Amino acid sequence: MTENNYPATGVTSPAAIQAVLLNNVRPYGEGDPVSVLIRDGKIAEIGDIDTAAAKDAQVIDGKGNVLLPGLVDMHVHLREPGREDTETIETGSNAAAKGGFTAVFTMANTMPVMDQPIIAESVWLKSQHYGVCDVHPVGSITQGLEGKQLTEFGMMANSQAKVRMFSDDGKCVGDPQLMRRAIEYSQGMDVLLAQHAEDVRLTEGAVAHEGAEAAKLGLRGWPRVAEEAIVARDAIMNRDYGGRLHICHASTEGTVDQLRLAKSRGVAVTAEVTPHHLLLTDEVLSSYDGVYRVNPPLRERRDAEALKNALLEGVVDCVATDHAPHGSEEKCVEFEHARPGMLGLETSLAIVAKVFVESGLADWRFVAKVMSEKPAEITRLPGHGRPIAVGEPANLTVVDPDAPWTVHGEELESKSENTPFEDMTFNAQVTHTILRGHVTLSDGEISAPAHGDSAIAQ
Ligand code: DOR
Ligand code: ZN
């Protein structure tokens, strides 16, 4: 580890070139506003800061807004390499910074698949060169996502990209024997396995949650058991063969039951929920708009309620967006032909604030926990999800809790526009994002460091 707990990559971190004085912010939305002085990428002082001591600093007026640790998203798809027409490391980093994120994990279903160290390294190094967000590549569990042969976890874990999570997301590792071997191998390498839980024999041709809505609309149904059966199976395997198992995008009430049981028995399983599964239900499908097609599908009200309560209880550990950009030619087609997936990075904080803070169910500490601390802990990511305290890396997010804004896909930083929240108005808005002392989002504007700031070591 180098300074800032930064993995040694041959790239210097986009460290602060100057100090930043963040005035008038309320850490975790609590207490009176304070000032935060950032130097050399770390929090140098918190409190009443003598402006003479910060003469060289870039000054930001936090306007009494909420200060959170930089958000961490352990599940995004940035489409590079292969589908740079829909998202790239740069545009995905911009979308992440706009959403308040300082670190994201990008899934392996790229073209080519992220099953080799060199592909993972190129993603990681590109993100470090750009310097707006740490983009950690997720390695695939099986070669080519074909579900046949395991990849070399060790080689990817030991590469410059330091791959710490493996997933075939988009596809389930269905073969139980292969999953058993993956769990055993992951335990030996001490890496996280993230499962996209879907028994494909139960979802053939399915495009919507199996229920009254799909029946009414004539859409082929995707039953809850397709997810829950895999969650139960993998939790049992993890119980018996060790490892750290993570369940991607938990979407049903029954998955919550399985997670609760596994956790009560001490199984090392964690899970995430997406903002869209918390806020939306299959009732939106009546428009037949392909923007609402997603895997797993939008479920019913009781599922969304169970997921919300599970996150409050800690049975589901964190929020992850499953940010899945798609071009209009893949989305503006008949529902059955639309590619599954929706944008998430730029709307997630606002949704979590709406569902939990504005409703009075939880406070900003909870938001810090489920959107920063927990994902950093699950992925064992150093330097992120840390307390807002002197000496800690300055990965920070400022949120104005009362700045109503309306979502318009075409105005988003993402290269794609497939947001299911089009025309919805939210109250909370990220105003500033800071990555190791570099202000990556300032009053809503992205600022990439000049390349000299984050130069690749020669
Ligand atoms: O809706 C989804 N889209 N679910 C996935 O698991 C994959 C993702 C994608 O890559 O578009
Ligand atoms: Zn995904």
Tab-separated table of C-alpha atoms and ligand atoms in Angstrom:
chain	number	residue	atom	x	y	z
A	1	MET	CA	0.000	0.000	0.000
A	2	THR	CA	1.176	3.462	-0.804
A	3	GLU	CA	0.020	6.657	0.866
A	4	ASN	CA	-3.763	7.000	1.076
A	5	ASN	CA	-4.042	3.218	1.434
A	6	TYR	CA	-3.914	3.196	-2.299
A	7	PRO	CA	-3.091	-0.068	-4.042
A	8	ALA	CA	0.320	0.057	-5.676
A	9	THR	CA	-0.493	0.398	-9.349
A	10	GLY	CA	2.333	2.298	-10.910
A	11	VAL	CA	-0.046	5.238	-11.013
A	12	THR	CA	0.101	7.989	-8.469
A	13	SER	CA	-3.228	8.839	-6.941
A	14	PRO	CA	-5.037	11.959	-8.130
A	15	ALA	CA	-3.826	13.598	-4.955
A	16	ALA	CA	-4.732	17.126	-4.041
A	17	ILE	CA	-2.569	19.715	-5.694
A	18	GLN	CA	-3.770	22.245	-3.208
A	19	ALA	CA	-5.684	22.392	0.013
A	20	VAL	CA	-9.456	22.551	0.067
A	21	LEU	CA	-11.392	24.382	2.743
A	22	LEU	CA	-14.925	23.053	2.930
A	23	ASN	CA	-16.900	25.518	5.011
A	24	ASN	CA	-20.321	25.261	6.535
A	25	VAL	CA	-21.061	21.533	6.316
A	26	ARG	CA	-22.799	19.196	8.747
A	27	PRO	CA	-21.097	15.795	9.007
A	28	TYR	CA	-23.779	13.083	8.806
A	29	GLY	CA	-26.372	15.900	8.877
A	30	GLU	CA	-25.799	16.282	12.601
A	31	GLY	CA	-25.022	19.259	14.853
A	32	ASP	CA	-23.902	22.750	13.934
A	33	PRO	CA	-22.053	23.395	10.680
A	34	VAL	CA	-18.272	23.039	10.777
A	35	SER	CA	-15.360	23.627	8.430
A	36	VAL	CA	-13.204	20.821	7.081
A	37	LEU	CA	-9.660	21.481	5.907
A	38	ILE	CA	-8.251	18.993	3.414
A	39	ARG	CA	-4.536	18.741	2.720
A	40	ASP	CA	-2.536	16.161	0.772
A	41	GLY	CA	-5.698	14.206	0.100
A	42	LYS	CA	-6.518	13.793	3.773
A	43	ILE	CA	-8.735	15.486	6.325
A	44	ALA	CA	-6.327	17.786	8.169
A	45	GLU	CA	-8.677	19.647	10.497
A	46	ILE	CA	-12.352	19.761	11.411
A	47	GLY	CA	-14.044	22.555	13.372
A	48	ASP	CA	-13.544	26.255	13.476
A	49	ILE	CA	-10.658	26.755	11.094
A	50	ASP	CA	-8.477	29.829	11.111
A	51	THR	CA	-8.715	31.080	7.519
A	52	ALA	CA	-5.128	32.378	7.756
A	53	ALA	CA	-4.019	28.768	8.165
A	54	ALA	CA	-5.811	27.906	4.941
A	55	LYS	CA	-4.772	30.834	2.752
A	56	ASP	CA	-3.695	28.574	-0.111
A	57	ALA	CA	-6.920	26.591	-0.063
A	58	GLN	CA	-9.687	26.334	-2.638
A	59	VAL	CA	-12.706	27.470	-0.609
A	60	ILE	CA	-16.083	25.778	-0.950
A	61	ASP	CA	-19.221	27.072	0.731
A	62	GLY	CA	-21.096	23.992	1.911
A	63	LYS	CA	-24.174	26.136	2.686
A	64	GLY	CA	-25.032	24.132	5.801
A	65	ASN	CA	-25.480	20.960	3.753
A	66	VAL	CA	-24.932	17.335	4.765
A	67	LEU	CA	-21.406	15.900	4.597
A	68	LEU	CA	-21.113	12.171	4.006
A	69	PRO	CA	-18.198	9.827	3.376
A	70	GLY	CA	-17.748	9.393	-0.400
A	71	LEU	CA	-20.304	6.899	-1.669
A	72	VAL	CA	-19.250	3.425	-2.836
A	73	ASP	CA	-21.221	1.435	-5.419
A	74	MET	CA	-20.277	-2.218	-5.536
A	75	HIS	CA	-22.318	-2.971	-8.661
A	76	VAL	CA	-22.197	-0.972	-11.895
A	77	HIS	CA	-21.717	-1.726	-15.592
A	78	LEU	CA	-19.469	0.806	-17.325
A	79	ARG	CA	-19.421	-1.125	-20.640
A	80	GLU	CA	-15.742	-0.592	-21.395
A	81	PRO	CA	-14.294	-2.502	-23.152
A	82	GLY	CA	-16.760	-3.316	-25.907
A	83	ARG	CA	-19.790	-1.061	-25.685
A	84	GLU	CA	-18.193	2.352	-25.433
A	85	ASP	CA	-21.146	3.691	-27.414
A	86	THR	CA	-23.260	3.309	-24.252
A	87	GLU	CA	-20.770	4.096	-21.440
A	88	THR	CA	-17.034	4.434	-20.935
A	89	ILE	CA	-14.759	4.591	-17.921
A	90	GLU	CA	-14.776	8.385	-18.337
A	91	THR	CA	-18.519	8.929	-18.761
A	92	GLY	CA	-19.235	6.340	-16.065
A	93	SER	CA	-16.789	8.113	-13.728
A	94	ASN	CA	-18.561	11.400	-14.435
A	95	ALA	CA	-21.941	9.827	-13.680
A	96	ALA	CA	-20.478	8.361	-10.491
A	97	ALA	CA	-19.047	11.697	-9.311
A	98	LYS	CA	-22.350	13.393	-10.140
A	99	GLY	CA	-24.090	10.817	-7.955
A	100	GLY	CA	-21.662	11.367	-5.057
A	101	PHE	CA	-19.543	8.248	-5.591
A	102	THR	CA	-15.800	8.072	-5.049
A	103	ALA	CA	-15.451	4.355	-5.803
A	104	VAL	CA	-17.412	1.932	-7.967
A	105	PHE	CA	-17.026	-1.724	-8.957
A	106	THR	CA	-17.659	-2.410	-12.612
A	107	MET	CA	-18.980	-5.813	-13.579
A	108	ALA	CA	-17.235	-8.361	-15.753
A	109	ASN	CA	-19.819	-8.660	-18.550
A	110	THR	CA	-17.803	-6.503	-20.919
A	111	MET	CA	-16.642	-7.476	-24.413
A	112	PRO	CA	-14.187	-9.088	-24.054
A	113	VAL	CA	-15.230	-10.436	-20.682
A	114	MET	CA	-13.126	-9.320	-17.691
A	115	ASP	CA	-11.604	-12.751	-17.214
A	116	GLN	CA	-7.923	-11.868	-17.644
A	117	PRO	CA	-5.627	-9.653	-15.575
A	118	ILE	CA	-4.774	-7.467	-18.555
A	119	ILE	CA	-8.394	-6.448	-19.139
A	120	ALA	CA	-8.936	-5.677	-15.468
A	121	GLU	CA	-5.686	-3.703	-15.355
A	122	SER	CA	-6.626	-1.607	-18.340
A	123	VAL	CA	-9.938	-0.609	-16.709
A	124	TRP	CA	-8.303	0.225	-13.384
A	125	LEU	CA	-5.449	2.204	-14.930
A	126	LYS	CA	-7.800	4.155	-17.194
A	127	SER	CA	-9.846	5.196	-14.198
A	128	GLN	CA	-6.728	6.253	-12.313
A	129	HIS	CA	-5.496	8.229	-15.269
A	130	TYR	CA	-8.821	10.027	-15.570
A	131	GLY	CA	-8.972	10.576	-11.817
A	132	VAL	CA	-12.670	11.300	-11.262
A	133	CYS	CA	-13.650	8.038	-9.578
A	134	ASP	CA	-11.882	4.846	-8.533
A	135	VAL	CA	-13.240	2.187	-10.875
A	136	HIS	CA	-12.471	-1.281	-9.554
A	137	PRO	CA	-12.925	-4.083	-12.064
A	138	VAL	CA	-14.850	-7.174	-10.999
A	139	GLY	CA	-13.365	-10.362	-12.420
A	140	SER	CA	-15.633	-12.993	-13.932
A	141	ILE	CA	-16.055	-16.277	-12.057
A	142	THR	CA	-16.057	-18.315	-15.253
A	143	GLN	CA	-14.128	-17.871	-18.468
A	144	GLY	CA	-16.122	-15.879	-21.000
A	145	LEU	CA	-19.091	-15.962	-18.557
A	146	GLU	CA	-19.783	-19.368	-20.071
A	147	GLY	CA	-20.371	-21.108	-16.764
A	148	LYS	CA	-17.941	-23.894	-17.597
A	149	GLN	CA	-14.438	-23.165	-16.402
A	150	LEU	CA	-13.263	-21.016	-13.500
A	151	THR	CA	-11.018	-18.043	-14.182
A	152	GLU	CA	-7.660	-17.496	-12.474
A	153	PHE	CA	-8.794	-15.628	-9.365
A	154	GLY	CA	-5.232	-15.505	-8.069
A	155	MET	CA	-3.753	-13.918	-11.157
A	156	MET	CA	-6.408	-11.219	-11.233
A	157	ALA	CA	-6.195	-10.630	-7.470
A	158	ASN	CA	-2.428	-10.226	-7.714
A	159	SER	CA	-2.523	-8.011	-10.815
A	160	GLN	CA	-2.169	-4.225	-10.702
A	161	ALA	CA	-5.962	-4.055	-10.616
A	162	LYS	CA	-6.005	-6.002	-7.335
A	163	VAL	CA	-9.326	-7.621	-8.214
A	164	ARG	CA	-11.133	-8.362	-4.957
A	165	MET	CA	-14.578	-9.375	-6.197
A	166	PHE	CA	-15.617	-11.987	-8.752
A	167	SER	CA	-19.014	-12.276	-10.397
A	168	ASP	CA	-20.654	-13.566	-13.553
A	169	ASP	CA	-23.360	-10.923	-13.008
A	170	GLY	CA	-25.832	-10.771	-15.829
A	171	LYS	CA	-25.648	-14.535	-15.652
A	172	CYS	CA	-25.980	-16.935	-12.729
A	173	VAL	CA	-23.331	-19.515	-11.903
A	174	GLY	CA	-25.957	-22.218	-12.157
A	175	ASP	CA	-23.924	-25.432	-12.092
A	176	PRO	CA	-23.809	-26.368	-8.398
A	177	GLN	CA	-20.525	-28.247	-8.690
A	178	LEU	CA	-18.853	-25.289	-10.369
A	179	MET	CA	-20.247	-22.924	-7.725
A	180	ARG	CA	-18.926	-25.206	-5.022
A	181	ARG	CA	-15.453	-25.082	-6.572
A	182	ALA	CA	-15.685	-21.307	-6.963
A	183	ILE	CA	-16.575	-20.919	-3.278
A	184	GLU	CA	-13.683	-23.143	-2.219
A	185	TYR	CA	-11.261	-21.317	-4.512
A	186	SER	CA	-12.498	-17.898	-3.374
A	187	GLN	CA	-11.957	-18.871	0.230
A	188	GLY	CA	-8.372	-19.808	-0.491
A	189	MET	CA	-7.772	-16.491	-2.264
A	190	ASP	CA	-9.829	-14.481	0.253
A	191	VAL	CA	-11.911	-12.784	-2.450
A	192	LEU	CA	-15.621	-12.010	-2.556
A	193	LEU	CA	-17.980	-14.007	-4.791
A	194	ALA	CA	-21.030	-12.060	-5.965
A	195	GLN	CA	-23.849	-14.205	-7.293
A	196	HIS	CA	-26.542	-13.122	-9.758
A	197	ALA	CA	-29.162	-15.474	-8.346
A	198	GLU	CA	-31.339	-16.780	-11.164
A	199	ASP	CA	-32.226	-20.369	-11.899
A	200	VAL	CA	-32.459	-20.019	-15.667
A	201	ARG	CA	-34.585	-23.115	-16.032
A	202	LEU	CA	-37.315	-21.101	-14.314
A	203	THR	CA	-36.850	-17.877	-16.263
A	204	GLU	CA	-36.773	-19.031	-19.871
A	205	GLY	CA	-38.397	-16.312	-21.948
A	206	ALA	CA	-39.402	-14.406	-18.807
A	207	VAL	CA	-39.426	-10.624	-19.023
A	208	ALA	CA	-41.472	-9.471	-16.016
A	209	HIS	CA	-42.200	-10.490	-12.438
A	210	GLU	CA	-44.579	-13.456	-12.364
A	211	GLY	CA	-47.788	-12.073	-10.884
A	212	ALA	CA	-51.129	-10.475	-11.644
A	213	GLU	CA	-49.550	-7.590	-13.560
A	214	ALA	CA	-47.580	-9.777	-15.983
A	215	ALA	CA	-50.620	-12.000	-16.454
A	216	LYS	CA	-52.788	-8.990	-17.268
A	217	LEU	CA	-50.251	-7.586	-19.717
A	218	GLY	CA	-49.514	-10.920	-21.357
A	219	LEU	CA	-45.829	-10.902	-20.384
A	220	ARG	CA	-43.961	-14.114	-19.572
A	221	GLY	CA	-43.455	-14.282	-15.787
A	222	TRP	CA	-40.216	-14.539	-13.788
A	223	PRO	CA	-41.054	-16.299	-10.521
A	224	ARG	CA	-39.563	-15.376	-7.160
A	225	VAL	CA	-38.363	-18.929	-6.654
A	226	ALA	CA	-35.861	-18.515	-9.511
A	227	GLU	CA	-33.930	-16.137	-7.261
A	228	GLU	CA	-34.701	-17.591	-3.853
A	229	ALA	CA	-33.711	-21.167	-4.725
A	230	ILE	CA	-30.218	-20.035	-5.744
A	231	VAL	CA	-29.846	-17.803	-2.678
A	232	ALA	CA	-30.766	-20.756	-0.446
A	233	ARG	CA	-28.470	-23.156	-2.305
A	234	ASP	CA	-25.485	-20.838	-2.255
A	235	ALA	CA	-25.958	-19.894	1.388
A	236	ILE	CA	-25.917	-23.592	2.262
A	237	MET	CA	-22.808	-24.157	0.154
A	238	ASN	CA	-21.134	-21.198	1.773
A	239	ARG	CA	-22.054	-22.591	5.173
A	240	ASP	CA	-20.316	-25.855	4.347
A	241	TYR	CA	-17.384	-24.711	2.212
A	242	GLY	CA	-16.555	-21.282	3.604
A	243	GLY	CA	-15.834	-18.173	1.584
A	244	ARG	CA	-17.561	-14.812	1.473
A	245	LEU	CA	-20.736	-14.797	-0.593
A	246	HIS	CA	-22.560	-11.700	-1.754
A	247	ILE	CA	-26.032	-11.706	-3.302
A	248	CYS	CA	-26.467	-9.170	-6.095
A	249	HIS	CA	-29.690	-7.168	-6.418
A	250	ALA	CA	-31.910	-8.996	-3.892
A	251	SER	CA	-35.438	-8.487	-5.173
A	252	THR	CA	-37.953	-10.609	-3.272
A	253	GLU	CA	-39.461	-10.997	0.167
A	254	GLY	CA	-38.415	-14.651	0.160
A	255	THR	CA	-34.787	-13.731	-0.551
A	256	VAL	CA	-34.921	-11.605	2.590
A	257	ASP	CA	-36.177	-14.678	4.510
A	258	GLN	CA	-33.309	-16.798	3.161
A	259	LEU	CA	-30.760	-14.119	4.066
A	260	ARG	CA	-32.177	-13.768	7.560
A	261	LEU	CA	-31.951	-17.510	8.128
A	262	ALA	CA	-28.408	-17.751	6.773
A	263	LYS	CA	-27.210	-14.791	8.809
A	264	SER	CA	-28.834	-16.130	11.969
A	265	ARG	CA	-26.751	-19.281	11.465
A	266	GLY	CA	-23.557	-17.286	11.078
A	267	VAL	CA	-23.094	-17.847	7.333
A	268	ALA	CA	-20.785	-15.230	5.755
A	269	VAL	CA	-23.341	-13.899	3.307
A	270	THR	CA	-24.063	-10.267	2.431
A	271	ALA	CA	-26.561	-8.715	0.037
A	272	GLU	CA	-27.389	-5.527	-1.802
A	273	VAL	CA	-30.640	-3.950	-2.948
A	274	THR	CA	-31.020	-1.528	-5.844
A	275	PRO	CA	-32.802	1.832	-5.607
A	276	HIS	CA	-35.213	0.706	-8.346
A	277	HIS	CA	-36.303	-2.373	-6.400
A	278	LEU	CA	-36.914	-0.128	-3.373
A	279	LEU	CA	-38.923	2.530	-5.179
A	280	LEU	CA	-40.633	0.936	-8.189
A	281	THR	CA	-43.031	-1.972	-8.595
A	282	ASP	CA	-44.347	-3.942	-11.545
A	283	GLU	CA	-47.320	-1.574	-11.756
A	284	VAL	CA	-45.212	0.685	-13.994
A	285	LEU	CA	-45.128	-2.041	-16.653
A	286	SER	CA	-48.586	-1.165	-17.961
A	287	SER	CA	-46.898	1.399	-20.235
A	288	TYR	CA	-44.998	-1.487	-21.902
A	289	ASP	CA	-42.015	0.855	-21.907
A	290	GLY	CA	-38.769	-1.098	-22.303
A	291	VAL	CA	-37.040	1.287	-19.911
A	292	TYR	CA	-38.670	-0.709	-17.091
A	293	ARG	CA	-37.249	-4.044	-18.170
A	294	VAL	CA	-34.553	-5.187	-15.741
A	295	ASN	CA	-33.105	-8.416	-14.324
A	296	PRO	CA	-34.257	-9.281	-11.746
A	297	PRO	CA	-37.593	-7.698	-12.640
A	298	LEU	CA	-39.462	-5.038	-10.685
A	299	ARG	CA	-41.567	-6.916	-8.131
A	300	GLU	CA	-44.652	-6.190	-6.027
A	301	ARG	CA	-45.241	-3.717	-3.209
A	302	ARG	CA	-44.734	-6.369	-0.531
A	303	ASP	CA	-41.304	-7.209	-1.940
A	304	ALA	CA	-40.249	-3.550	-1.963
A	305	GLU	CA	-41.492	-3.214	1.624
A	306	ALA	CA	-39.623	-6.324	2.746
A	307	LEU	CA	-36.417	-5.062	1.098
A	308	LYS	CA	-36.792	-1.669	2.756
A	309	ASN	CA	-37.244	-3.234	6.181
A	310	ALA	CA	-34.399	-5.668	5.561
A	311	LEU	CA	-32.041	-2.784	4.794
A	312	LEU	CA	-33.178	-0.994	7.969
A	313	GLU	CA	-32.557	-4.179	9.992
A	314	GLY	CA	-29.234	-4.987	8.328
A	315	VAL	CA	-30.484	-8.262	6.826
A	316	VAL	CA	-29.726	-6.647	3.470
A	317	ASP	CA	-26.413	-4.876	3.952
A	318	CYS	CA	-26.169	-2.109	1.409
A	319	VAL	CA	-27.502	-0.280	-1.629
A	320	ALA	CA	-25.907	-0.870	-5.034
A	321	THR	CA	-27.249	0.642	-8.226
A	322	ASP	CA	-26.712	-2.032	-10.901
A	323	HIS	CA	-26.220	0.999	-13.183
A	324	ALA	CA	-26.789	-0.630	-16.580
A	325	PRO	CA	-26.540	1.777	-19.525
A	326	HIS	CA	-28.169	0.769	-22.815
A	327	GLY	CA	-28.585	2.611	-26.104
A	328	SER	CA	-32.016	3.725	-27.296
A	329	GLU	CA	-31.937	1.083	-30.051
A	330	GLU	CA	-31.833	-1.525	-27.265
A	331	LYS	CA	-34.502	0.092	-25.113
A	332	CYS	CA	-37.004	1.861	-27.369
A	333	VAL	CA	-38.345	-1.404	-28.770
A	334	GLU	CA	-41.120	-3.857	-27.850
A	335	PHE	CA	-40.933	-4.734	-24.151
A	336	GLU	CA	-39.949	-8.352	-24.855
A	337	HIS	CA	-37.064	-7.202	-27.026
A	338	ALA	CA	-35.746	-4.471	-24.747
A	339	ARG	CA	-32.401	-5.220	-23.122
A	340	PRO	CA	-32.705	-5.517	-19.342
A	341	GLY	CA	-31.085	-2.829	-17.214
A	342	MET	CA	-31.496	0.767	-16.054
A	343	LEU	CA	-29.301	3.705	-15.113
A	344	GLY	CA	-28.736	4.256	-11.417
A	345	LEU	CA	-25.610	6.200	-10.474
A	346	GLU	CA	-27.019	9.721	-10.680
A	347	THR	CA	-30.359	9.081	-8.986
A	348	SER	CA	-29.504	6.641	-6.194
A	349	LEU	CA	-28.678	9.068	-3.389
A	350	ALA	CA	-31.869	11.047	-4.059
A	351	ILE	CA	-33.952	7.850	-3.962
A	352	VAL	CA	-32.382	6.553	-0.771
A	353	ALA	CA	-32.920	9.983	0.812
A	354	LYS	CA	-36.569	9.946	-0.275
A	355	VAL	CA	-37.313	6.387	0.865
A	356	PHE	CA	-35.492	6.553	4.201
A	357	VAL	CA	-34.659	10.094	5.323
A	358	GLU	CA	-37.607	12.119	4.036
A	359	SER	CA	-40.010	9.426	5.230
A	360	GLY	CA	-38.509	9.641	8.715
A	361	LEU	CA	-37.504	5.963	8.705
A	362	ALA	CA	-33.785	6.665	9.079
A	363	ASP	CA	-31.183	9.414	9.245
A	364	TRP	CA	-28.111	10.432	7.243
A	365	ARG	CA	-25.881	8.144	9.336
A	366	PHE	CA	-27.892	5.290	7.910
A	367	VAL	CA	-27.332	6.598	4.379
A	368	ALA	CA	-23.582	6.777	5.107
A	369	LYS	CA	-23.726	3.201	6.342
A	370	VAL	CA	-25.620	1.601	3.446
A	371	MET	CA	-24.109	3.663	0.615
A	372	SER	CA	-20.508	4.010	1.787
A	373	GLU	CA	-19.349	2.174	4.911
A	374	LYS	CA	-20.941	-1.210	4.266
A	375	PRO	CA	-20.028	-1.562	0.583
A	376	ALA	CA	-16.431	-0.564	1.424
A	377	GLU	CA	-16.396	-3.114	4.246
A	378	ILE	CA	-17.875	-5.936	2.149
A	379	THR	CA	-15.385	-5.328	-0.652
A	380	ARG	CA	-12.548	-4.705	1.845
A	381	LEU	CA	-11.793	-1.456	0.118
A	382	PRO	CA	-9.226	0.599	1.991
A	383	GLY	CA	-9.563	4.376	2.165
A	384	HIS	CA	-13.289	4.514	1.382
A	385	GLY	CA	-16.299	4.334	3.692
A	386	ARG	CA	-14.137	5.710	6.484
A	387	PRO	CA	-15.285	7.956	9.334
A	388	ILE	CA	-15.268	11.704	8.723
A	389	ALA	CA	-12.309	12.342	11.010
A	390	VAL	CA	-8.883	13.970	11.020
A	391	GLY	CA	-6.251	11.834	9.313
A	392	GLU	CA	-8.728	9.939	7.147
A	393	PRO	CA	-8.574	10.063	3.328
A	394	ALA	CA	-10.653	12.966	2.012
A	395	ASN	CA	-13.240	10.959	0.099
A	396	LEU	CA	-16.345	13.002	0.737
A	397	THR	CA	-19.772	13.909	-0.608
A	398	VAL	CA	-21.848	17.010	0.087
A	399	VAL	CA	-25.613	16.672	-0.247
A	400	ASP	CA	-28.197	19.412	-0.287
A	401	PRO	CA	-31.211	17.646	1.244
A	402	ASP	CA	-33.643	20.247	-0.005
A	403	ALA	CA	-32.839	21.160	-3.606
A	404	PRO	CA	-35.686	19.758	-5.728
A	405	TRP	CA	-34.616	18.570	-9.174
A	406	THR	CA	-36.301	16.662	-11.948
A	407	VAL	CA	-34.679	13.723	-13.714
A	408	HIS	CA	-34.178	14.064	-17.472
A	409	GLY	CA	-32.234	11.249	-19.090
A	410	GLU	CA	-30.744	13.492	-21.728
A	411	GLU	CA	-29.232	15.772	-19.073
A	412	LEU	CA	-27.450	12.990	-17.202
A	413	GLU	CA	-23.662	12.587	-17.327
A	414	SER	CA	-24.084	8.982	-18.400
A	415	LYS	CA	-23.647	8.319	-22.105
A	416	SER	CA	-27.021	6.559	-22.068
A	417	GLU	CA	-30.455	7.854	-21.154
A	418	ASN	CA	-32.318	4.785	-19.923
A	419	THR	CA	-33.478	6.097	-16.572
A	420	PRO	CA	-36.768	4.710	-15.238
A	421	PHE	CA	-37.117	7.892	-13.153
A	422	GLU	CA	-37.670	10.263	-16.099
A	423	ASP	CA	-39.677	13.333	-15.056
A	424	MET	CA	-39.670	12.333	-11.393
A	425	THR	CA	-38.739	15.096	-8.953
A	426	PHE	CA	-36.488	14.396	-5.983
A	427	ASN	CA	-35.377	16.652	-3.148
A	428	ALA	CA	-31.839	15.579	-2.320
A	429	GLN	CA	-29.055	16.618	-4.655
A	430	VAL	CA	-25.330	15.955	-4.540
A	431	THR	CA	-23.502	19.284	-4.820
A	432	HIS	CA	-19.852	18.282	-4.314
A	433	THR	CA	-17.810	15.109	-4.499
A	434	ILE	CA	-14.210	14.928	-3.348
A	435	LEU	CA	-11.814	12.109	-4.220
A	436	ARG	CA	-8.631	12.108	-2.132
A	437	GLY	CA	-8.802	15.872	-1.823
A	438	HIS	CA	-9.546	16.509	-5.466
A	439	VAL	CA	-12.932	18.144	-6.065
A	440	THR	CA	-14.481	15.954	-8.769
A	441	LEU	CA	-17.923	17.569	-8.600
A	442	SER	CA	-18.328	21.224	-7.708
A	443	ASP	CA	-21.771	22.840	-7.600
A	444	GLY	CA	-23.000	20.132	-9.908
A	445	GLU	CA	-20.123	20.456	-12.430
A	446	ILE	CA	-17.628	17.655	-13.064
A	447	SER	CA	-13.996	18.602	-12.790
A	448	ALA	CA	-11.456	16.080	-13.971
A	449	PRO	CA	-7.963	16.719	-12.661
A	450	ALA	CA	-5.515	18.086	-15.199
A	451	HIS	CA	-3.481	15.121	-16.325
A	452	GLY	CA	-0.427	16.476	-14.572
A	453	ASP	CA	-2.242	15.962	-11.259
A	454	SER	CA	-2.620	12.261	-11.683
A	455	ALA	CA	0.325	11.524	-13.884
A	456	ILE	CA	1.318	7.956	-14.537
A	457	ALA	CA	4.663	7.311	-12.885
A	458	GLN	CA	7.290	6.940	-15.583
B	1	DOR	O1	-30.869	-5.745	-15.773
B	1	DOR	C1	-29.716	-6.136	-15.799
B	1	DOR	N1	-28.809	-5.596	-16.636
B	1	DOR	N2	-29.364	-7.132	-15.003
B	1	DOR	C2	-28.156	-7.707	-15.087
B	1	DOR	O2	-27.896	-8.606	-14.316
B	1	DOR	C3	-27.178	-7.276	-16.110
B	1	DOR	C4	-27.435	-5.898	-16.516
B	1	DOR	C5	-26.697	-5.484	-17.774
B	1	DOR	O3	-25.514	-5.806	-17.913
B	1	DOR	O4	-27.283	-4.763	-18.570
B	2	ZN	ZN	-25.622	-6.075	-12.826
